[in-house]
Coordinates of C-alpha atoms in Angstrom, one line a residue:
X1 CA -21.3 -186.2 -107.7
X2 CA -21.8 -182.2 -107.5
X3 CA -19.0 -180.4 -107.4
X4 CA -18.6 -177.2 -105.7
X5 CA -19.4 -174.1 -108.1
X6 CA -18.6 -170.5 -107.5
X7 CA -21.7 -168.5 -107.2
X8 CA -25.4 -169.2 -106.4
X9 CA -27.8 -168.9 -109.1
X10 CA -30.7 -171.5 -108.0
X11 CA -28.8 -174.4 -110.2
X12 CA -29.2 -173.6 -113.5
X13 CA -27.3 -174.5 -117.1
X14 CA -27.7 -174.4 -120.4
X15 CA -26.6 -175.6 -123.6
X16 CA -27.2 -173.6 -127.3
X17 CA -26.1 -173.8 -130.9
X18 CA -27.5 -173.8 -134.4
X19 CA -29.6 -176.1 -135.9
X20 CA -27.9 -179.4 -136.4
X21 CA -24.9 -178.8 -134.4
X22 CA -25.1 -181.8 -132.1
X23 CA -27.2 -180.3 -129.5
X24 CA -29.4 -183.1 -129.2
X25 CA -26.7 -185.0 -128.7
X26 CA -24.9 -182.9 -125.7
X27 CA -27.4 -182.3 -124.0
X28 CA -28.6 -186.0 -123.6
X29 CA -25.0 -186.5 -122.7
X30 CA -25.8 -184.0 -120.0
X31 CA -29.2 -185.1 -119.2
X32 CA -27.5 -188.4 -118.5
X33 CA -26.2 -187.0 -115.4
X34 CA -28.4 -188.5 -112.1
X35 CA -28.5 -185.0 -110.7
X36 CA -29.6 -183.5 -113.7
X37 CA -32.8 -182.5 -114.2
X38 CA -33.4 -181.7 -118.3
X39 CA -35.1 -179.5 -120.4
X40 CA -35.9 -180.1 -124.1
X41 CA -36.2 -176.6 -126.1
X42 CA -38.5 -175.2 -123.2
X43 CA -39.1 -171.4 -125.0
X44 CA -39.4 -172.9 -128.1
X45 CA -41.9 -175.8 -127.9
X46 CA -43.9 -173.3 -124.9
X47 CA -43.3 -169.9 -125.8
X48 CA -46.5 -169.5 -127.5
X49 CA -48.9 -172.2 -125.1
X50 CA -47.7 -171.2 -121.7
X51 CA -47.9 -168.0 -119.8
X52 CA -45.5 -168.8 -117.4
X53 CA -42.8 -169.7 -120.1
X54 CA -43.7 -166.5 -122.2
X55 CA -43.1 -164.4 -119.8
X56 CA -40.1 -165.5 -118.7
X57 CA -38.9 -165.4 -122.7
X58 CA -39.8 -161.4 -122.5
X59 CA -37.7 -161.2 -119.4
X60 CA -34.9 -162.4 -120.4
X61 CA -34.7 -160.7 -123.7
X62 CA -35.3 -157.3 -122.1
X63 CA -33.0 -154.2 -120.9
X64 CA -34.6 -154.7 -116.9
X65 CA -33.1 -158.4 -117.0
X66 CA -30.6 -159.4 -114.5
X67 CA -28.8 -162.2 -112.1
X68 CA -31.6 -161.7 -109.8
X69 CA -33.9 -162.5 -112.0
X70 CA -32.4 -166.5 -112.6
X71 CA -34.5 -167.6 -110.0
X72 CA -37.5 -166.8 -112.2
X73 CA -36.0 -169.0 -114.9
X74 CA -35.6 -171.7 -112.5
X75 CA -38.8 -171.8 -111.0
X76 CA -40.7 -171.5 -114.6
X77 CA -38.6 -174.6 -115.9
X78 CA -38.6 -176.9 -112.9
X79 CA -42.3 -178.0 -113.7
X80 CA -42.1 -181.0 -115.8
X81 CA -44.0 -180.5 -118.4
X82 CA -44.6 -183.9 -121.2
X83 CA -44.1 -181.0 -124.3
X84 CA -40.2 -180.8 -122.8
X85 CA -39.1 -184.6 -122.9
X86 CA -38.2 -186.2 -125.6
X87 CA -36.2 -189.7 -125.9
X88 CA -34.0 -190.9 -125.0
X89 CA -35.4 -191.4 -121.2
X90 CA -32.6 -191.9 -118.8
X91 CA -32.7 -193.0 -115.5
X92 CA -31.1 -190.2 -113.6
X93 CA -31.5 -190.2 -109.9
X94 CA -34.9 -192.6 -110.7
X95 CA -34.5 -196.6 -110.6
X96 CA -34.5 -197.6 -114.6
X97 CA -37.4 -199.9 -114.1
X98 CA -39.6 -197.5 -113.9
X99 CA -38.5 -195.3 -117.2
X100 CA -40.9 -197.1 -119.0
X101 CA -43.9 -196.2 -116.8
X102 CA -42.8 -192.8 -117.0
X103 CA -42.2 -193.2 -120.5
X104 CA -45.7 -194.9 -121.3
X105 CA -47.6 -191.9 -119.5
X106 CA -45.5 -189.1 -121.5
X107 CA -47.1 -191.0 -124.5
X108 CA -50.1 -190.5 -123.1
X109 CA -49.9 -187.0 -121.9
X110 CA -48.7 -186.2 -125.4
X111 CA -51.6 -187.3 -127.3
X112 CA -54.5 -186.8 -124.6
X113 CA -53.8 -183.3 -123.2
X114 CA -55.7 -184.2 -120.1
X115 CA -53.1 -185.8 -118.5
X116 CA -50.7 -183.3 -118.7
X117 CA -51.1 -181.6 -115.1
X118 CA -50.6 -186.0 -113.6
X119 CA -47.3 -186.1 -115.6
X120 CA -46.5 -182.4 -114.3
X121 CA -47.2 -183.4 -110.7
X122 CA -45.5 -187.1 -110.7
X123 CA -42.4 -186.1 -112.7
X124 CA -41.3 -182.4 -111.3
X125 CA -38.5 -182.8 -108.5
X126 CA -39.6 -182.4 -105.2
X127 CA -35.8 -181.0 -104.2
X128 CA -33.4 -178.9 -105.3
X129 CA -32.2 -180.0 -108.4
X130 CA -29.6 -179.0 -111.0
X131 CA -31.8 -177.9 -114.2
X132 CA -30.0 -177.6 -117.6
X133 CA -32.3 -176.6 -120.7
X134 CA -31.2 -176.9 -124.8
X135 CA -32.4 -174.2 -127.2
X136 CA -31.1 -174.0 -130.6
X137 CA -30.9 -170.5 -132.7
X138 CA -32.0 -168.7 -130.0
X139 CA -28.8 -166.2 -129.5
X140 CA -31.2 -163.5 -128.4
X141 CA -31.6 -165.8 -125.3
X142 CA -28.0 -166.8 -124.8
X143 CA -26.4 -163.7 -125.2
X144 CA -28.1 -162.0 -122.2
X145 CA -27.6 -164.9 -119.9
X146 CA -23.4 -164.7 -120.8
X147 CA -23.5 -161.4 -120.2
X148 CA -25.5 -160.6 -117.7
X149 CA -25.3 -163.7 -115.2
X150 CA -22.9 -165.9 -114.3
X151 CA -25.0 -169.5 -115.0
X152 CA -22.7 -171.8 -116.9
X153 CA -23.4 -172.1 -120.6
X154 CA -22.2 -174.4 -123.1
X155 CA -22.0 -173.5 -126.8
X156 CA -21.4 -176.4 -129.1
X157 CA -20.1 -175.6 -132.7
X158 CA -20.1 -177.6 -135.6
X159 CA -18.4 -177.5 -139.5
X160 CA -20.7 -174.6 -140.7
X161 CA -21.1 -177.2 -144.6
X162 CA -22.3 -179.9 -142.1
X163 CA -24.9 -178.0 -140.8
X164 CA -26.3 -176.5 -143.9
X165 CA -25.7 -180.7 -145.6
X166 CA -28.1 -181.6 -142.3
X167 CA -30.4 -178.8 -142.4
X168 CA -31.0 -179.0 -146.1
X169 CA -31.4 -182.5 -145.8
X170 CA -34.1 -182.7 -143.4
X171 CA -36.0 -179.6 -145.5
X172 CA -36.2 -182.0 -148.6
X173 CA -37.8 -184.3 -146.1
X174 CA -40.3 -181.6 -144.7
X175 CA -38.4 -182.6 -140.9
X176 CA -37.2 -179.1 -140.8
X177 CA -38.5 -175.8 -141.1
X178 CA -37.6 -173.5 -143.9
X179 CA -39.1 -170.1 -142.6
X180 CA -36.0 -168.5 -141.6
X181 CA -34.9 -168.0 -144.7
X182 CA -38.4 -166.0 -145.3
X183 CA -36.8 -163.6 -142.9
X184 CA -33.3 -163.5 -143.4
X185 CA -33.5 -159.8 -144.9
X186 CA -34.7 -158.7 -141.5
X187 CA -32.2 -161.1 -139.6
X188 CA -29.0 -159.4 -141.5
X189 CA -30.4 -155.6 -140.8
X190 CA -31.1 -156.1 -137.0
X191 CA -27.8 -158.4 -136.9
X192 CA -24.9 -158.3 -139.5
X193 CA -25.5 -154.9 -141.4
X194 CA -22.2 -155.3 -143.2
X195 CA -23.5 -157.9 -144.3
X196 CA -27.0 -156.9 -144.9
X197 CA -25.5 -154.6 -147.6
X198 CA -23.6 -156.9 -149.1
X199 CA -26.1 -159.2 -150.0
X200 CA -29.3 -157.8 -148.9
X201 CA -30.2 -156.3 -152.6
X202 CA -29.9 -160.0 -154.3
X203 CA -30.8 -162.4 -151.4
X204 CA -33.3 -163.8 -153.7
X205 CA -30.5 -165.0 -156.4
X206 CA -28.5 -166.6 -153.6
X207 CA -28.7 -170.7 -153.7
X208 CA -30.4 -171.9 -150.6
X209 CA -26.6 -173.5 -149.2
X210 CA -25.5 -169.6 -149.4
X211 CA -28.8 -168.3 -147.3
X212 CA -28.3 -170.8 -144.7
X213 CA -24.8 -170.1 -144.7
X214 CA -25.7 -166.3 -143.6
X215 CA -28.6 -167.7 -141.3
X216 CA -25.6 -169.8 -139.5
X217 CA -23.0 -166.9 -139.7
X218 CA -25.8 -164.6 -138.1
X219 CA -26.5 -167.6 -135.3
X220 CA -22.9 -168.4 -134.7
X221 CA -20.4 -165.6 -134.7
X222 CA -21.8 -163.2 -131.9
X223 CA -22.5 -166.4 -129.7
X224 CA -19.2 -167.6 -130.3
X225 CA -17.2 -164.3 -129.8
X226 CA -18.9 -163.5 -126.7
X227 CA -18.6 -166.7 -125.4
X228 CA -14.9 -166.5 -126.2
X229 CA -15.1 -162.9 -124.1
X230 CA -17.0 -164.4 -120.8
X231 CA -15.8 -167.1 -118.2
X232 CA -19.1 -168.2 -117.8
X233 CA -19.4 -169.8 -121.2
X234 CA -17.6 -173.1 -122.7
X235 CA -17.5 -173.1 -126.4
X236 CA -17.6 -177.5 -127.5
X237 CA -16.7 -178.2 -131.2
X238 CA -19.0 -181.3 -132.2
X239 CA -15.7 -182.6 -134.0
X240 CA -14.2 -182.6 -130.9
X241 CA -16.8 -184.3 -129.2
X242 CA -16.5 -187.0 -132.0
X243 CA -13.4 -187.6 -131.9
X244 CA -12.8 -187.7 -127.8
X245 CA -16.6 -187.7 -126.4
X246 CA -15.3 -189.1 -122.7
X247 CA -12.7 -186.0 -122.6
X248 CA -15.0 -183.7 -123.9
X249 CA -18.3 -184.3 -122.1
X250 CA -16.0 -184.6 -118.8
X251 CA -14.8 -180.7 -120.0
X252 CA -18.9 -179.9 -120.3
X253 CA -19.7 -181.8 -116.6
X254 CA -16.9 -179.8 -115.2
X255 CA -18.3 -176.3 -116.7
X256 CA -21.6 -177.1 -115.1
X257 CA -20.2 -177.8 -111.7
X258 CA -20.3 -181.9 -112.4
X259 CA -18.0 -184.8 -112.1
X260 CA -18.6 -187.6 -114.6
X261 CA -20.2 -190.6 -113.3
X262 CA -20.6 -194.3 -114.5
X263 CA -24.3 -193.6 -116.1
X264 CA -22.6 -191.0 -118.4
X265 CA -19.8 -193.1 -119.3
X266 CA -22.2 -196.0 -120.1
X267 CA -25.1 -193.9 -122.0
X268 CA -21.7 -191.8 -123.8
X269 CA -20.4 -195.5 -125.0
X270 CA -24.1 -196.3 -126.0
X271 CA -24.5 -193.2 -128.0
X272 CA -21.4 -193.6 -130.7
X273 CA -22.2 -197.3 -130.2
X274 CA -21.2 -198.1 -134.3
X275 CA -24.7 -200.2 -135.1
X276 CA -27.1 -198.9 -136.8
X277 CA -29.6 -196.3 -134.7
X278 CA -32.5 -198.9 -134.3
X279 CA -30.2 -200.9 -131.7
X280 CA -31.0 -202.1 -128.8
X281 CA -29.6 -199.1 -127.0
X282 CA -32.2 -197.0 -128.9
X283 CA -35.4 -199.0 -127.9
X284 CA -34.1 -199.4 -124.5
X285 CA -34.0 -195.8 -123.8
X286 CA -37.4 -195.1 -125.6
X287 CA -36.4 -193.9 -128.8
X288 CA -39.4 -195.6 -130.2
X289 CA -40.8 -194.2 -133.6
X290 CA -38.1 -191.7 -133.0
X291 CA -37.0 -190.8 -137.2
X292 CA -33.1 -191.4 -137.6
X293 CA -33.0 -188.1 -138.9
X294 CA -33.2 -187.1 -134.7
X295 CA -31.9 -190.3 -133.6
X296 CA -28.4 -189.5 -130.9
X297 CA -27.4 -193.1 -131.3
X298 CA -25.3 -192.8 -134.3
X299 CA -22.1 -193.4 -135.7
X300 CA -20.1 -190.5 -134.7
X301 CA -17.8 -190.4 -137.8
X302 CA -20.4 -191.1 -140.5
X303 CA -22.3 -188.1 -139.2
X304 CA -19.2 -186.0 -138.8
X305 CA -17.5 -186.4 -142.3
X306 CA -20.8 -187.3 -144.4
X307 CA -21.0 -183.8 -145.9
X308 CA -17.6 -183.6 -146.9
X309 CA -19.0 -186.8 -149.7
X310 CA -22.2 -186.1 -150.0
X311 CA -22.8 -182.6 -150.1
X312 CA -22.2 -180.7 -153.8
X313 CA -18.7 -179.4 -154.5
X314 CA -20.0 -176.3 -155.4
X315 CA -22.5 -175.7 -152.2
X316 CA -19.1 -176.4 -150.5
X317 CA -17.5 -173.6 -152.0
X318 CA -20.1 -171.1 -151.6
X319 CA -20.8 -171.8 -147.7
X320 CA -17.1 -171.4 -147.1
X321 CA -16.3 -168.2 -149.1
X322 CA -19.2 -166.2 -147.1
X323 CA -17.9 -167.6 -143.8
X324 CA -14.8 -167.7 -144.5
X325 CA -14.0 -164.2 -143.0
X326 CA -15.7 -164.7 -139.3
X327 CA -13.3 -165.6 -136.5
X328 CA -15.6 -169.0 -135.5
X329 CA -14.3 -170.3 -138.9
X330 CA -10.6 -169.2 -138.5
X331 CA -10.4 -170.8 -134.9
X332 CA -11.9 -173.9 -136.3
X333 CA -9.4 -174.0 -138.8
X334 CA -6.3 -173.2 -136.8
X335 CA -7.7 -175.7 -134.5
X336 CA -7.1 -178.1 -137.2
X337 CA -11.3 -179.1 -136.6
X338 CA -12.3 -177.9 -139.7
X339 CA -10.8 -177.6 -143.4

């Protein structure tokens, strides 16, 4: 059920965060919702292919940007395009027996281009619909719409080691990219200058757990201090969400101007479901030949607490001294989230 929410802005939310935060994982709790209509990484997976999508990237980013202009974002991201799904498929204000057709033709559309525009034109809401997108390491996108609009955003944060641990671990599996890193010299001088001249002159002797530690310091701390700074935005620590996922995704519902309903509750209990991620939960929502690496049916605690075992003592202690310093660590800490 909708709740009522303070000001107009042509039903839009979001949800951000670094890589391998758990933003995968919110925002299929969110996209559980039947009156949400969701959005999988939409500027970056059509930034480059679509017109419509670029431009709207440009707008946001730029000085002329505005609340007036949310009804462009809207409008640009209600077309369901097949390149913005992604399992799991969830029923939403649609009978469950016929995910799997939809499912089935998303296949399709994926692989033969052709049937792109019949997905587009079966699949976008005829109606007004509540339409919440994901991005990840996109604070140049985030940071705007806190500040200059009043669309609810939620930031989820997680244990800065376990998202170096997950990023590093999907890199020695080619899953995830490692160009960032190429860049991080520019990143730190546009960014963090203080700390572009601490450790811009010997980036290239720094172990790879201490440049994605700046990568996530230089994703993480602006977001999180201006979120901190603006009504509009809900910081969500992924411990948290592990540890209380009914409480906390009810907090996230409420943010977006939702109530929680039984769908939620049941996909939520599904998701942290303690079998392994090729359950039945995962084939019945379409995760097929989904790798577990991007599976969101998982065992909440293994995930959480797996770097504190398996990632190196002494990568550990390097992420933690250069974030040490940044208030998104401290709070974490006080918060008794993180150690």
């Amino acid at each position: 059920m909708r709740m009522s929410t303070p000001t107009s802005h042509c039903n839009l939310g979001a949800v951000f965060g670094a890589a391998r935060s758990g933003t995968t994982w919110l925002g299929a709790i969110v996209a559980s919702h039947p009156e949400v209509v969701y959005r999988f990484e939409p500027f970056h997976r059509l930034n480059r292919s679509n017109v419509d999508v670029r431009d709207t990237f440009d707008l946001v980013r730029s000085d002329a940007f505005s609340t007036e202009d949310i009804c462009q974002i809207y409008n640009t991201l209600i077309r369901a395009y097949p390149e913005l799904e992604k399992p799991p498929f969830l029923a939403n204000n649609s009978k469950r027996s016929f995910l799997w057709t939809k499912y089935l033709l998303w296949l399709i559309a994926r692989k033969y281009p052709i049937f792109s525009s019949l997905y587009t034109n079966i699949y976008t809401p005829k109606d007004t619909a509540l339409i919440v997108f994901k991005e990840v390491d996109y604070s140049e996108l985030f940071l705007p719409l806190l500040k200059r609009t009043q669309v609810p955003l939620v930031y989820i944060v997680r244990h800065p080691c376990a998202c170096i641990f997950s990023t590093m671990k999907g890199q020695e599996k080619s899953l995830i990219p490692t160009g960032r890193r190429s860049v991080l010299n520019n990143l730190l001088a546009r960014y963090e200058p203080e700390l572009a001249q601490k450790y811009g002159s010997r980036l290239d002797k720094l172990k790879i757990s201490e440049q994605e530690a700046l990568l996530w310091l230089i994703e993480v701390r602006r977001s999180f201090q201006a979120c901190q700074e603006h009504s509009n935005g809900l910081t969500v620590f992924y411990e948290q969400l592990t540890k209380q996922p009914l409480e906390t995704s009810e907090q996230v519902f409420q943010h977006l101007g939702l109530s929680m309903t039984q769908k939620s509750v049941e996909f939520i209990a599904e998701s942290t479901n303690t079998s392994s991620s090729s359950s039945p939960s995962s084939v019945k929502r379409g995760e097929l030949g989904i790798n577990s690496y991007f599976t969101v049916f998982r065992d909440p605690q293994k995930s959480r607490d797996r770097w504190k075992t398996e990632m190196p003592k002494e990568d550990q202690q390097r992420v933690k001294e250069i974030v040490a310093d940044s208030e998104v660590f401290r709070f974490g800490v006080e918060k008794l989230l993180w150690d």
